[in-house]
mmCIF file of C-alpha atoms in Angstrom:
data_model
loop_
_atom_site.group_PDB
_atom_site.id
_atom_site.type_symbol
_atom_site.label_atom_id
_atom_site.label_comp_id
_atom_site.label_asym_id
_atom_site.label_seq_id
_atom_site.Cartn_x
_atom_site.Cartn_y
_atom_site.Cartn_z
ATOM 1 C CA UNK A 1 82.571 121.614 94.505
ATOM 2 C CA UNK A 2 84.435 119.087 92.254
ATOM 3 C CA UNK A 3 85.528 119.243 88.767
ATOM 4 C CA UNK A 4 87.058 116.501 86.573
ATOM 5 C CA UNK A 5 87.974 114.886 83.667
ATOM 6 C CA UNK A 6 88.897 111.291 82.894
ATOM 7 C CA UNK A 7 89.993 109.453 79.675
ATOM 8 C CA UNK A 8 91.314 106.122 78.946
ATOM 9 C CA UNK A 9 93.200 104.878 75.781
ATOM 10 C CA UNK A 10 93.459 101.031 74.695
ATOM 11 C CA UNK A 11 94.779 99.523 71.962
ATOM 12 C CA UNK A 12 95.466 95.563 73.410
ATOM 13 C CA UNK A 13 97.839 95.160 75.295
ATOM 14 C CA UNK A 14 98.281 98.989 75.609
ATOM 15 C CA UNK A 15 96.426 100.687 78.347
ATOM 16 C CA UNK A 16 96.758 104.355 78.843
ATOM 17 C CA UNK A 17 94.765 106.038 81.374
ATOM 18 C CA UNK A 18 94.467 109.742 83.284
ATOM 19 C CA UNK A 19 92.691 112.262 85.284
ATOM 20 C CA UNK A 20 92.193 115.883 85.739
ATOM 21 C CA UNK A 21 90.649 117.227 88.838
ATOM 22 C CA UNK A 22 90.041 120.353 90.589
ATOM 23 C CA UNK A 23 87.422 122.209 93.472
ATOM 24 C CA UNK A 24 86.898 124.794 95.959
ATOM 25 C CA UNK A 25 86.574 123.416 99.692
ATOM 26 C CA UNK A 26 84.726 126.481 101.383
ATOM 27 C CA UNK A 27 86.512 127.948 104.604
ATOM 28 C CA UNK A 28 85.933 125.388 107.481
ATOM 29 C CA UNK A 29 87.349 124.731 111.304
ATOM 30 C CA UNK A 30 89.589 127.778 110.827
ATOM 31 C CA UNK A 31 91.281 126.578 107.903
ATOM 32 C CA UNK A 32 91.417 129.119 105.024
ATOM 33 C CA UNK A 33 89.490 128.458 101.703
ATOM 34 C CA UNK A 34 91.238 125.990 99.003
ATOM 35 C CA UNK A 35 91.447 125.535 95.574
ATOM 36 C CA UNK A 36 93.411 121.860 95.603
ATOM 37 C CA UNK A 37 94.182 120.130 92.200
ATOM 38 C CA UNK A 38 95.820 116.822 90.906
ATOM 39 C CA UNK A 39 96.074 114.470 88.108
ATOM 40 C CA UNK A 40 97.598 110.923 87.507
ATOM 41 C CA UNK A 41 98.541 109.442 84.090
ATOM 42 C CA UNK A 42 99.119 105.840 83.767
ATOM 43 C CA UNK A 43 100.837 103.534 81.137
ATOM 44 C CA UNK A 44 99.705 99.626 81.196
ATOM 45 C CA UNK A 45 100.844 96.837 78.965
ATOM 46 C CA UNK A 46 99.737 93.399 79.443
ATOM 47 C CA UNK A 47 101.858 90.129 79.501
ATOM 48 C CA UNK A 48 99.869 86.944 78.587
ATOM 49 C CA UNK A 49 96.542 88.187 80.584
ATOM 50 C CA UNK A 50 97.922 87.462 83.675
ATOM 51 C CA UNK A 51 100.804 89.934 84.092
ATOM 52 C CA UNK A 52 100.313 94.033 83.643
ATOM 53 C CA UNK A 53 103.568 95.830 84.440
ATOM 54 C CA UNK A 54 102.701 99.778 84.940
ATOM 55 C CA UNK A 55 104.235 103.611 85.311
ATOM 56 C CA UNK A 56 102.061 105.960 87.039
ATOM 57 C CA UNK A 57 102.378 109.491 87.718
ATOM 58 C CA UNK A 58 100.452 111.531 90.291
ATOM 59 C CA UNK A 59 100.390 114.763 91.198
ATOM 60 C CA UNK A 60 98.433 117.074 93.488
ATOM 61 C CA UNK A 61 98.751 120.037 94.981
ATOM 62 C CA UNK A 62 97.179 122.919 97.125
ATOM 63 C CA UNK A 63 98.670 126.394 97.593
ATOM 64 C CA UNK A 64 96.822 127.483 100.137
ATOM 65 C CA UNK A 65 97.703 125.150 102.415
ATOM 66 C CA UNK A 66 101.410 124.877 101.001
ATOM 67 C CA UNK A 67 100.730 121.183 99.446
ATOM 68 C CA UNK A 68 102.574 119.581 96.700
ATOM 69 C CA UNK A 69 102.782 116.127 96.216
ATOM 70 C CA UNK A 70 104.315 114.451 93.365
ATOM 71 C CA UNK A 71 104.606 110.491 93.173
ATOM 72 C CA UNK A 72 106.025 108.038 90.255
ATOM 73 C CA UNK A 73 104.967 104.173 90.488
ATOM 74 C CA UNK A 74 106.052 101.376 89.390
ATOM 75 C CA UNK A 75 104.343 97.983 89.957
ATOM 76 C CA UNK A 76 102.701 95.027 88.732
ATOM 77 C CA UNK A 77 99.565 93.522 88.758
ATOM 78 C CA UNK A 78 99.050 89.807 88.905
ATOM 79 C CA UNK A 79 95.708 88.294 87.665
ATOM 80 C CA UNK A 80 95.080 85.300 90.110
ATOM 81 C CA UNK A 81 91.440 85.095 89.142
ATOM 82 C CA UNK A 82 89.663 87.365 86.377
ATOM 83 C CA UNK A 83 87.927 89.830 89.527
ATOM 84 C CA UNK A 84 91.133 89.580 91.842
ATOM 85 C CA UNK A 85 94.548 90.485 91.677
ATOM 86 C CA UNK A 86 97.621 90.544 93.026
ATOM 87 C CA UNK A 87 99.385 94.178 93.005
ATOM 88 C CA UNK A 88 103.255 95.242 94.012
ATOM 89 C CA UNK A 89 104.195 98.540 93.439
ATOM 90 C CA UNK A 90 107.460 100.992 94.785
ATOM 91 C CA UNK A 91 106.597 104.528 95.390
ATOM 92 C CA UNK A 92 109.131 107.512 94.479
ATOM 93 C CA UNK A 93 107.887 110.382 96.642
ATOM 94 C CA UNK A 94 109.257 113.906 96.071
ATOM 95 C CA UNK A 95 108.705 114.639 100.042
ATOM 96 C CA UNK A 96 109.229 111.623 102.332
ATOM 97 C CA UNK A 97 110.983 108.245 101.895
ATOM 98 C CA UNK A 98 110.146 105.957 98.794
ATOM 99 C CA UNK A 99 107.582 103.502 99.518
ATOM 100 C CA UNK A 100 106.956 99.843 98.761
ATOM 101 C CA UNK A 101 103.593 99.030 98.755
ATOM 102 C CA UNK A 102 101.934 94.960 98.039
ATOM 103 C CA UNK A 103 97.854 95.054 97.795
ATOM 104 C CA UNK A 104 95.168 92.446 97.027
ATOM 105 C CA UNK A 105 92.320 94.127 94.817
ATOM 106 C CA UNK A 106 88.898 92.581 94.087
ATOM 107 C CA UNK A 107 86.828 93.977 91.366
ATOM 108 C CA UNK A 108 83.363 93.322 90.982
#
């Protein structure tokens, strides 16, 4: 069972986005029952329609299991056509080595 709750804010070129969600995963292959949680929060702000710097924060976590992960973005999305773009983002990571991560995302 899944909760959550999403909400986006935009004033052009401002984009400010986030989620809240939470569940119960029932007691399965000997692992104990879980209550895990998370949320991100994102700030956008667009550059000429083609460039969107943006700061992301995630967070999620699951006691019972003795998870917490917390993880601040930065990237940049490039527009190279209105449904595809270009994104580069660097990862902080409070438990493992910061990560650099490049993607191409299509939207339809």
């Amino acid at each position: 069972t899944t909760y959550a709750c999403q909400g986006s804010y935009s004033k052009q070129p401002l984009l400010i986005e986030g989620e809240y969600q939470e569940g119960t995963i029932d007691a399965h292959a000997g692992l104990a029952k879980a209550r895990p949680r998370g949320y991100y929060i994102q700030f956008a702000y667009g550059l000429d329609q083609i460039y969107t710097p943006y700061v992301r924060h995630d967070v999620y976590s699951n006691r019972q299991y003795d998870e917490d992960e917390r993880i601040t973005t930065v990237g940049l999305n490039y527009m190279l056509h209105p449904q595809v773009y270009l994104k580069g983002e660097y990862g902080f990571y409070n438990d493992v080595k910061d990560v650099i991560q490049f993607q191409i995302t299509v939207g339809f």
